[in-house]
GROMACS .gro file of N, CA, C and O in nm:
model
  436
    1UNK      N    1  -8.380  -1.059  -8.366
    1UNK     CA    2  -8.525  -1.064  -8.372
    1UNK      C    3  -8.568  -1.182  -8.460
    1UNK      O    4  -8.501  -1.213  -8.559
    2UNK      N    5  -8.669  -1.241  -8.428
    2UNK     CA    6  -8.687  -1.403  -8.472
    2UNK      C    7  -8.802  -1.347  -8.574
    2UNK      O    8  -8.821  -1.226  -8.562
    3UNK      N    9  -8.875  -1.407  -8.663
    3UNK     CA   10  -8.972  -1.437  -8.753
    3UNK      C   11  -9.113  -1.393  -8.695
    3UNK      O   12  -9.148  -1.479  -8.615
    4UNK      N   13  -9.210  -1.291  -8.705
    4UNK     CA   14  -9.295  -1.257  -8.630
    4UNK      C   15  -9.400  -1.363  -8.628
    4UNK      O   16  -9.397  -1.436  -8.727
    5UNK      N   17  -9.481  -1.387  -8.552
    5UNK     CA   18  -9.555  -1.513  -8.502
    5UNK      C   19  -9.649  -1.532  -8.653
    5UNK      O   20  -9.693  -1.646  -8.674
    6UNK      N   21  -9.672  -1.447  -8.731
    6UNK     CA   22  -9.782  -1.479  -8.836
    6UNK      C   23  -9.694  -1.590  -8.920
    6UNK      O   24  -9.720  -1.706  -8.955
    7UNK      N   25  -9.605  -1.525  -8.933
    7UNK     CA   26  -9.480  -1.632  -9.027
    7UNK      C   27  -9.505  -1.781  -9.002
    7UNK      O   28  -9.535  -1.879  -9.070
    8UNK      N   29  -9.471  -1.744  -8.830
    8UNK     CA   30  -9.443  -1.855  -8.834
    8UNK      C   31  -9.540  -2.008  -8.781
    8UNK      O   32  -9.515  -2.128  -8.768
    9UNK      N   33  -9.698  -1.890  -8.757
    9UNK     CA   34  -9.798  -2.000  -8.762
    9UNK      C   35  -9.847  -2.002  -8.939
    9UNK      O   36  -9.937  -2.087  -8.941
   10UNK      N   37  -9.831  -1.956  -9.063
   10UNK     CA   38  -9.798  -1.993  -9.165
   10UNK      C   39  -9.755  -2.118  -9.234
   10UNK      O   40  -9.811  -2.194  -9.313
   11UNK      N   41  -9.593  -2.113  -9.157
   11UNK     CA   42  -9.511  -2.237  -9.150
   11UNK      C   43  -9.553  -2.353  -9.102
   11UNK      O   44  -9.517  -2.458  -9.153
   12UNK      N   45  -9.648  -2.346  -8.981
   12UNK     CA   46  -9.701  -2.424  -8.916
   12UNK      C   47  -9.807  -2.539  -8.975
   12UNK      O   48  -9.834  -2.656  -8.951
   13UNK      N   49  -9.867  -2.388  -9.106
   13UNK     CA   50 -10.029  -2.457  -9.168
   13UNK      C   51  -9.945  -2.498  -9.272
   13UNK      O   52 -10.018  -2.564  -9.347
   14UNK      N   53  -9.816  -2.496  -9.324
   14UNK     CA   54  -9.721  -2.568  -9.467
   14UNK      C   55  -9.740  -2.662  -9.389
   14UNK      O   56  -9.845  -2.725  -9.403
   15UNK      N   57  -9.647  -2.699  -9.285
   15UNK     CA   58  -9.598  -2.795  -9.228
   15UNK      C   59  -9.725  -2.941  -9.237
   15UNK      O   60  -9.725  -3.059  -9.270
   16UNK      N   61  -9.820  -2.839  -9.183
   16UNK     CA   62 -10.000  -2.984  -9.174
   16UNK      C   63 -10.019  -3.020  -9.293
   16UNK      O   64 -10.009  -3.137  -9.328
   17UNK      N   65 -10.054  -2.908  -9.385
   17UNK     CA   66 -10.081  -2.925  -9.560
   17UNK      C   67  -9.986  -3.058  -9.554
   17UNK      O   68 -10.044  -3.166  -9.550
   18UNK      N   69  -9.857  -3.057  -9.552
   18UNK     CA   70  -9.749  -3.123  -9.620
   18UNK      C   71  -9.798  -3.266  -9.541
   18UNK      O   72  -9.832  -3.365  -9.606
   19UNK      N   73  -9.797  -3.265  -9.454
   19UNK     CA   74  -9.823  -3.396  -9.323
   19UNK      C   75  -9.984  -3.442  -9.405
   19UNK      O   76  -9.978  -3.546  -9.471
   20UNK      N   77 -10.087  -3.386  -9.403
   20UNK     CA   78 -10.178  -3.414  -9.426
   20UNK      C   79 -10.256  -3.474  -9.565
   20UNK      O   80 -10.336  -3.562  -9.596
   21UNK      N   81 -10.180  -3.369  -9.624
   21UNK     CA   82 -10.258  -3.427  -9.759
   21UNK      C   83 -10.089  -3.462  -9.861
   21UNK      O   84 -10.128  -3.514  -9.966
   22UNK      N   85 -10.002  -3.456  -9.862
   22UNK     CA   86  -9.883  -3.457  -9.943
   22UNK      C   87  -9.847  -3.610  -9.952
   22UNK      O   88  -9.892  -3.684 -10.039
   23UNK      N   89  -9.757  -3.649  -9.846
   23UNK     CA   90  -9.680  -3.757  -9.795
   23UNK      C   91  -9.785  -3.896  -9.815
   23UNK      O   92  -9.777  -3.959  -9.921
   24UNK      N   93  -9.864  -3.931  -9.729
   24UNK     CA   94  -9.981  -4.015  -9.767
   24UNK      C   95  -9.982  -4.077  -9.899
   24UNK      O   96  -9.944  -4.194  -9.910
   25UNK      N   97 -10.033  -3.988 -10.030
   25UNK     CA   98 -10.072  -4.002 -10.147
   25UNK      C   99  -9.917  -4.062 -10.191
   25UNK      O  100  -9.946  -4.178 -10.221
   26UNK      N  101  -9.813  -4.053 -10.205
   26UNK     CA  102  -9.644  -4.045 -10.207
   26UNK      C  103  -9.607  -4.197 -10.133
   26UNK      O  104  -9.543  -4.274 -10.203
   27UNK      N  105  -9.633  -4.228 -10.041
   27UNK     CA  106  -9.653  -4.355  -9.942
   27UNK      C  107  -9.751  -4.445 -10.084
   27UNK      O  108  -9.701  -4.532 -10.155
   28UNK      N  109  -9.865  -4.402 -10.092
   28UNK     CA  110  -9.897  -4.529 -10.186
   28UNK      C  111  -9.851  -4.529 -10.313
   28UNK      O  112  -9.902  -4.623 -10.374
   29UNK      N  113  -9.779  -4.468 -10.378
   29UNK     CA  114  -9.782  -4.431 -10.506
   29UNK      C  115  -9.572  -4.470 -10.494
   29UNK      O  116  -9.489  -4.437 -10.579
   30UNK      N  117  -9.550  -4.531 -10.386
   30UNK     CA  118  -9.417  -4.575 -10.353
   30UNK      C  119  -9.253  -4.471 -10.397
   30UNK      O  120  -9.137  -4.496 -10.430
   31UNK      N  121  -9.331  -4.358 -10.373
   31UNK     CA  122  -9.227  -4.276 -10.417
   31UNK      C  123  -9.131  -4.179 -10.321
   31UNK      O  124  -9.122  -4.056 -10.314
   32UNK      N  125  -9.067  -4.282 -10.252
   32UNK     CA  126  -8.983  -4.244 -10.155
   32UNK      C  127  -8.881  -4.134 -10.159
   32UNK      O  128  -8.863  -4.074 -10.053
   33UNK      N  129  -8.811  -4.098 -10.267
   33UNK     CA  130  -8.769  -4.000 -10.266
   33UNK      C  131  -8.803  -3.854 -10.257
   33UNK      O  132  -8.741  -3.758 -10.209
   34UNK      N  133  -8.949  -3.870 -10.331
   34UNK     CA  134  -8.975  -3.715 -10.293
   34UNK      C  135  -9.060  -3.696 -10.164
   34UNK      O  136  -9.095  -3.588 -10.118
   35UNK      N  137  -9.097  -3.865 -10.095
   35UNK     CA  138  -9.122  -3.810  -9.933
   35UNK      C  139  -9.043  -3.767  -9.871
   35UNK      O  140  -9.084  -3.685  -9.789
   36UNK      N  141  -8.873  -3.798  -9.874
   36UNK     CA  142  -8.742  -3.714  -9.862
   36UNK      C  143  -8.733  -3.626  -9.886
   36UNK      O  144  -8.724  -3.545  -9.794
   37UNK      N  145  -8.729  -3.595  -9.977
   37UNK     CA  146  -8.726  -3.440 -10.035
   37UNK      C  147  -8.823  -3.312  -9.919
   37UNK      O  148  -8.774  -3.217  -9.858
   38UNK      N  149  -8.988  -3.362  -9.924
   38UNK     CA  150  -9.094  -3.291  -9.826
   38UNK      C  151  -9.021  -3.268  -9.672
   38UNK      O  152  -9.019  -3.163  -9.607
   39UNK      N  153  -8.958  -3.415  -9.633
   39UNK     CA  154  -8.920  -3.441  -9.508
   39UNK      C  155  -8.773  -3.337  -9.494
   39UNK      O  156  -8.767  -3.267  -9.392
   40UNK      N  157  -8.661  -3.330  -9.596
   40UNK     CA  158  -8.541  -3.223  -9.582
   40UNK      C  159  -8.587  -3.074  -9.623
   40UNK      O  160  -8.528  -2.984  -9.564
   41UNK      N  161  -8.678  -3.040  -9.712
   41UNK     CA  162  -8.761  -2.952  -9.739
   41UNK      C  163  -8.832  -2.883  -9.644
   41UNK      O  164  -8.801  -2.851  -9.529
   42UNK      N  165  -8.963  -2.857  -9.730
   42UNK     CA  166  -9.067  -2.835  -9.614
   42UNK      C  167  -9.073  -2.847  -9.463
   42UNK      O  168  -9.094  -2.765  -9.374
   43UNK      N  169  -9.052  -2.963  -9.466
   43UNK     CA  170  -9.033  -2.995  -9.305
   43UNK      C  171  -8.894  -2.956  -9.240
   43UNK      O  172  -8.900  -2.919  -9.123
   44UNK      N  173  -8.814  -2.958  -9.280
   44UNK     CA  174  -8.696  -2.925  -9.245
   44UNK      C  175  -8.716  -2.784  -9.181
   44UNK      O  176  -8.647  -2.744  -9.088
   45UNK      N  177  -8.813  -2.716  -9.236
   45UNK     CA  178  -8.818  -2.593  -9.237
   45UNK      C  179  -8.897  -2.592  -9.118
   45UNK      O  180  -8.869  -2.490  -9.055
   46UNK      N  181  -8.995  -2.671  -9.051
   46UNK     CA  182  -9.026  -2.718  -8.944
   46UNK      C  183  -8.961  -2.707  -8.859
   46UNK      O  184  -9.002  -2.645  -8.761
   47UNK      N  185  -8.814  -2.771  -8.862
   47UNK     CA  186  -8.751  -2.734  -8.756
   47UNK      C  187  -8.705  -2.657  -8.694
   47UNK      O  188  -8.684  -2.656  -8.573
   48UNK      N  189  -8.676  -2.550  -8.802
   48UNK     CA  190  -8.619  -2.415  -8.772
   48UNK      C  191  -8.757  -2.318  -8.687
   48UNK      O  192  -8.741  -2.229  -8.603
   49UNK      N  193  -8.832  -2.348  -8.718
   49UNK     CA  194  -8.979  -2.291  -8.684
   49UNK      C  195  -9.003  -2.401  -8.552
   49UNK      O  196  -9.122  -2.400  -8.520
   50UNK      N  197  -8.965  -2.444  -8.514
   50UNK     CA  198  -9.029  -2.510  -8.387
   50UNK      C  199  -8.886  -2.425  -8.287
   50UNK      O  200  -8.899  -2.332  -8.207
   51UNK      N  201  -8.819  -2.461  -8.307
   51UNK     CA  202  -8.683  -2.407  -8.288
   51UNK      C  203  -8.729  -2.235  -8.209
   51UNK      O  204  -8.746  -2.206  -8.090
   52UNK      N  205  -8.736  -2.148  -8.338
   52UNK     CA  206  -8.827  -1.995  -8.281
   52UNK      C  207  -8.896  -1.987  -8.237
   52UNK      O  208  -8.909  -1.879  -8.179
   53UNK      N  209  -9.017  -2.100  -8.218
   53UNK     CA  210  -9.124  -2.043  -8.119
   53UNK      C  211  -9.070  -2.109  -7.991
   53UNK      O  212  -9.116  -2.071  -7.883
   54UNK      N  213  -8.966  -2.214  -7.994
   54UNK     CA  214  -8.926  -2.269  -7.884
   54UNK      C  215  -8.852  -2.195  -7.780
   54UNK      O  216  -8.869  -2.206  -7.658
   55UNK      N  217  -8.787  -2.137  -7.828
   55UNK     CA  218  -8.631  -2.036  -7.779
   55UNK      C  219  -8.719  -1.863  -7.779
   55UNK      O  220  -8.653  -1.760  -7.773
   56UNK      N  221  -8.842  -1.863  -7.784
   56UNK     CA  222  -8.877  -1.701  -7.831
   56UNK      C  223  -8.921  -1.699  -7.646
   56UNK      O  224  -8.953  -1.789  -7.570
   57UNK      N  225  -8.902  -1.551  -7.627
   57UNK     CA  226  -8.921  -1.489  -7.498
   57UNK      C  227  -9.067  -1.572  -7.436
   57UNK      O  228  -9.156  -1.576  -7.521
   58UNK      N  229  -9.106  -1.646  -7.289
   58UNK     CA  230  -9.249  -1.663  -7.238
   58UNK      C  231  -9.213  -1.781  -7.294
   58UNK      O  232  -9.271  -1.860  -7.219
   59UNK      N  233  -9.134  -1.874  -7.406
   59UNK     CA  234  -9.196  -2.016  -7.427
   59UNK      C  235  -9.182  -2.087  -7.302
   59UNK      O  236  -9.097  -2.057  -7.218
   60UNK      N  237  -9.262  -2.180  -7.289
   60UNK     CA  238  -9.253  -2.262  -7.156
   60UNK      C  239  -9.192  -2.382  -7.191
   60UNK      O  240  -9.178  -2.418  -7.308
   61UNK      N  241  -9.147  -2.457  -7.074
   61UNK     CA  242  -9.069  -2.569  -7.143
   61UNK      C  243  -9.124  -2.708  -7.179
   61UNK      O  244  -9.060  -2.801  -7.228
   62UNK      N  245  -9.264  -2.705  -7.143
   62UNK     CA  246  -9.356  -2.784  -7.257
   62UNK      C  247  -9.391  -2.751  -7.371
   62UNK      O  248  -9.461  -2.827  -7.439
   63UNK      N  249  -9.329  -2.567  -7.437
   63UNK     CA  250  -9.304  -2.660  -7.549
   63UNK      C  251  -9.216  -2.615  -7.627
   63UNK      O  252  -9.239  -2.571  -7.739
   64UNK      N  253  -9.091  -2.623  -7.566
   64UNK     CA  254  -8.952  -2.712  -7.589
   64UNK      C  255  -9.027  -2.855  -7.627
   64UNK      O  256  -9.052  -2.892  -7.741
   65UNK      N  257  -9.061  -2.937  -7.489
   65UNK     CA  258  -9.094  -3.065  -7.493
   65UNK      C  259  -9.139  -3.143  -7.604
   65UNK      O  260  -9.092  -3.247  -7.652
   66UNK      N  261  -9.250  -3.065  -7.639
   66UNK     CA  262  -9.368  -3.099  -7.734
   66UNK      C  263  -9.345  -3.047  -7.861
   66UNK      O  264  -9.402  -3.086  -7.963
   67UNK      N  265  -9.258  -2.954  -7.853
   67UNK     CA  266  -9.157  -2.941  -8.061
   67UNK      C  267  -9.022  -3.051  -8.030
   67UNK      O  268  -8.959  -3.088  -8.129
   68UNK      N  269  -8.996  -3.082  -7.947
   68UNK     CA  270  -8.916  -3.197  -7.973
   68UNK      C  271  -8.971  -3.335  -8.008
   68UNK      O  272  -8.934  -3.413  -8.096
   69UNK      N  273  -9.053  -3.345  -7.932
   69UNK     CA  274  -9.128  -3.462  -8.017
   69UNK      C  275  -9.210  -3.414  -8.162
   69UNK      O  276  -9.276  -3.458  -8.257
   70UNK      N  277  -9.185  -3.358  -8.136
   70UNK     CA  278  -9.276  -3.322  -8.360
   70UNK      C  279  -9.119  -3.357  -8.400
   70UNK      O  280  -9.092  -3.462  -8.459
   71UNK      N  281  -9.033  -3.274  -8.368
   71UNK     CA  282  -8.906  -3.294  -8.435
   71UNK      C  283  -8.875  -3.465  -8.509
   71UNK      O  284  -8.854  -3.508  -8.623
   72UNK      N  285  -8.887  -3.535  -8.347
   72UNK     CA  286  -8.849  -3.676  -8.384
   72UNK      C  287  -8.919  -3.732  -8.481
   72UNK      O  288  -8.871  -3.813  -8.562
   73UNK      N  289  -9.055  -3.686  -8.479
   73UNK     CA  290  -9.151  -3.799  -8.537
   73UNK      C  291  -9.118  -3.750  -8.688
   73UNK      O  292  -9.103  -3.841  -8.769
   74UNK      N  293  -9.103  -3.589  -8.749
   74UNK     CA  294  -9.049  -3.580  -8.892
   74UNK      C  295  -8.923  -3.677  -8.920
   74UNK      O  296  -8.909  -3.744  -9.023
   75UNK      N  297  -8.851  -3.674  -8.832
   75UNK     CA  298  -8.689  -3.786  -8.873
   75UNK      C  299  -8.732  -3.924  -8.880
   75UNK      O  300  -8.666  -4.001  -8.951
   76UNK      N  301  -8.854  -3.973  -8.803
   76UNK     CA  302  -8.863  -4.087  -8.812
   76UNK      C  303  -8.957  -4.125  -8.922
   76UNK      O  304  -8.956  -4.245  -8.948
   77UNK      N  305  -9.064  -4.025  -9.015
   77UNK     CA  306  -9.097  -4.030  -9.096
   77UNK      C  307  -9.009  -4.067  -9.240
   77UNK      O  308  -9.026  -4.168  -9.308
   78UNK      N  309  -8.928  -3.976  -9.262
   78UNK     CA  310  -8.788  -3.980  -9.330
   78UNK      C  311  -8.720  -4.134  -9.341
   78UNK      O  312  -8.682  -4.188  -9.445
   79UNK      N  313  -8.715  -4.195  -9.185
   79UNK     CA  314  -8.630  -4.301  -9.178
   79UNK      C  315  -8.686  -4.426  -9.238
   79UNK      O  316  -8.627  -4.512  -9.304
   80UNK      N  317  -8.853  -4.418  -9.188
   80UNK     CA  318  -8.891  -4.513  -9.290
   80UNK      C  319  -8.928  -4.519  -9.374
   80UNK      O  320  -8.989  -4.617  -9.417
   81UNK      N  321  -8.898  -4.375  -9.458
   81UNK     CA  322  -8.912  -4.378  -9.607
   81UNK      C  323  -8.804  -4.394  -9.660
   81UNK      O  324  -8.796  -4.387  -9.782
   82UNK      N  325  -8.720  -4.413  -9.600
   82UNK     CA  326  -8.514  -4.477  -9.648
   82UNK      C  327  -8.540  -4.605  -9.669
   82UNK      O  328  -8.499  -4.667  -9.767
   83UNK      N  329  -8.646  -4.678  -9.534
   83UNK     CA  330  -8.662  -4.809  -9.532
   83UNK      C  331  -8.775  -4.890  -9.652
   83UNK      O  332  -8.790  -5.008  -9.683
   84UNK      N  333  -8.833  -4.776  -9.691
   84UNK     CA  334  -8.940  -4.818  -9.786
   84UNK      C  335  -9.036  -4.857  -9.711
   84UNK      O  336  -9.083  -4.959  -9.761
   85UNK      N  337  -9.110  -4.820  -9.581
   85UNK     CA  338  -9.168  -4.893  -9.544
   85UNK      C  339  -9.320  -4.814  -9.510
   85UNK      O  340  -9.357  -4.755  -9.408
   86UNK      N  341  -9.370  -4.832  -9.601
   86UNK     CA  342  -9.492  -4.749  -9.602
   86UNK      C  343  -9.606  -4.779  -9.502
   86UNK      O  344  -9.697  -4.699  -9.484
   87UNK      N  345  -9.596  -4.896  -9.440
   87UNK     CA  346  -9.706  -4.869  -9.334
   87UNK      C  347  -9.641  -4.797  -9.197
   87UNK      O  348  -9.727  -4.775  -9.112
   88UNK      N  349  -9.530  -4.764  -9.167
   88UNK     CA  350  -9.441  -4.759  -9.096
   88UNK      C  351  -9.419  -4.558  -9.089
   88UNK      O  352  -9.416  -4.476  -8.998
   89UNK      N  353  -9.404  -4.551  -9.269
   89UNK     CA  354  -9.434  -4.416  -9.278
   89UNK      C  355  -9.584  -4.347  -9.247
   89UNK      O  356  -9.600  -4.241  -9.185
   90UNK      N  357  -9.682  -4.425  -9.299
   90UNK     CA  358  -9.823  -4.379  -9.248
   90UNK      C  359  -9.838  -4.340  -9.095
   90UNK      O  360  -9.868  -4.224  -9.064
   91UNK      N  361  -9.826  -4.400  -9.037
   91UNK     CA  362  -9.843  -4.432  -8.866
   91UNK      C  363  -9.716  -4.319  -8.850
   91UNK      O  364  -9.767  -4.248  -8.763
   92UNK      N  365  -9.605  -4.267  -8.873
   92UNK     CA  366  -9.562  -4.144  -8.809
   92UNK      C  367  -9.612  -4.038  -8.880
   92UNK      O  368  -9.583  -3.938  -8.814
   93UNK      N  369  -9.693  -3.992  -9.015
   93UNK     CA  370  -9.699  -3.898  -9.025
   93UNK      C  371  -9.849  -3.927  -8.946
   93UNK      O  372  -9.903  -3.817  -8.941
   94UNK      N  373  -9.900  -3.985  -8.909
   94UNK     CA  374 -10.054  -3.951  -8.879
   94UNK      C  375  -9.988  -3.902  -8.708
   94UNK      O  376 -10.028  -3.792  -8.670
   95UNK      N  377  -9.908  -3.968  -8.626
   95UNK     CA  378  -9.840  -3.914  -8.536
   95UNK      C  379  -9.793  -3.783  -8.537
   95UNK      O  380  -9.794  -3.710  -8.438
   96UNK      N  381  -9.771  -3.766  -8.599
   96UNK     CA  382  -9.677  -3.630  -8.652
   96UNK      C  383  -9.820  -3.507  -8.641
   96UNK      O  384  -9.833  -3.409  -8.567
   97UNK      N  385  -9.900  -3.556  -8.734
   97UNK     CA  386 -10.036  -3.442  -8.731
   97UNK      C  387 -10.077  -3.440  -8.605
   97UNK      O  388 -10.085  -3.343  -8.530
   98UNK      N  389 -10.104  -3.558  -8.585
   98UNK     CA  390 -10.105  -3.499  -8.374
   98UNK      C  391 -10.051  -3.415  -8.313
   98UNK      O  392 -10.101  -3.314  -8.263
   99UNK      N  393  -9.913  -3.460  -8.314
   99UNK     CA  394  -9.773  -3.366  -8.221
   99UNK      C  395  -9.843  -3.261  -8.241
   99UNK      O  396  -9.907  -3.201  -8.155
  100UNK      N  397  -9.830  -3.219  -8.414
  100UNK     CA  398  -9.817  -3.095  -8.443
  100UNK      C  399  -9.905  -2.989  -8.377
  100UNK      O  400  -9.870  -2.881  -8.329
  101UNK      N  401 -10.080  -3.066  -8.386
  101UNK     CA  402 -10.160  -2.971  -8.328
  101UNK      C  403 -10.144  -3.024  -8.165
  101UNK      O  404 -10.259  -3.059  -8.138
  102UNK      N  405 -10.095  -3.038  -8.094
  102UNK     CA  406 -10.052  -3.031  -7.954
  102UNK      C  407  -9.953  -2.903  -7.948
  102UNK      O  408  -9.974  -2.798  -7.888
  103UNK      N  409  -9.852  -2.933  -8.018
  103UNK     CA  410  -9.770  -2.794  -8.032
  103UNK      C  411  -9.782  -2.676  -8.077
  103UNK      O  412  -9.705  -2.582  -8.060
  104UNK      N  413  -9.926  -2.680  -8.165
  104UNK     CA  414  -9.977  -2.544  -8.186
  104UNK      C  415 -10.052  -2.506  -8.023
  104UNK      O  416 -10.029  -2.403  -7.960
  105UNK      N  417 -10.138  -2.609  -7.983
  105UNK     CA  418 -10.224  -2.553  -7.886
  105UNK      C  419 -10.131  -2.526  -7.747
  105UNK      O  420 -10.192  -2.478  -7.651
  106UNK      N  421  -9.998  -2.551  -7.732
  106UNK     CA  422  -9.904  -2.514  -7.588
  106UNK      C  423  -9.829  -2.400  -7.663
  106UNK      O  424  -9.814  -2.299  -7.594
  107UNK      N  425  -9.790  -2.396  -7.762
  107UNK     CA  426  -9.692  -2.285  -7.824
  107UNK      C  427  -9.782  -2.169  -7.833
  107UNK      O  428  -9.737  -2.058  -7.806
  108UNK      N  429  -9.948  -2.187  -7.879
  108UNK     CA  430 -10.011  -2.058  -7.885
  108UNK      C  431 -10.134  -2.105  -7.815
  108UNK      O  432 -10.230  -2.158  -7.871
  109UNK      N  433 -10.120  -2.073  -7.643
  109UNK     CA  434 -10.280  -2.089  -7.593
  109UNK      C  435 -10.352  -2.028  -7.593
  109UNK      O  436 -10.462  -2.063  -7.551
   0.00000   0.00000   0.00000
């Protein structure tokens, strides 16, 4: 038995908090490690939660689709905060807040 749906639209509103107001401020303030940290963290925890609503009984496979792309865009957030590259990180997490509410609105219509 997987995580009951309150959980894990919960996880969902960490996940935006973290995307929305966290990472950003961290991007100018050039502190790449603890956008790592949010990104293996928090978000990490994202995955496991896209993962359950993905694989849970009725999901359709748009959105499989559409938590796989949230997936990528957290790794690629990550990658260019390895790279230091803060305009690079901006532009996927603002991507990322997209995905995300696409994948709320197919995961829960």
């Amino acid at each position: 038995k997987g995580a009951d749906p309150l959980t894990l639209l919960n996880r969902l509103q960490d996940a935006n908090t973290r995307l929305s107001k966290d990472i950003i401020p961290l991007v100018d303030e050039k502190k790449w490690s603890q956008i790592q940290g949010i990104v293996t963290g928090p978000l990490g925890t994202l995955s496991q939660t896209i993962n359950s609503i993905s694989t849970a009984e009725g999901a359709g496979k748009n959105v499989k689709e559409e938590g796989k792309k949230l997936k990528g865009l957290v790794i690629d957030i990550g990658q260019m905060a390895s790279k230091k590259d803060g305009e690079g990180c901006k532009k996927k997490v603002l991507e990322a807040q997209g995905q995300l509410e696409v994948f709320v609105k197919v995961a829960f219509p």
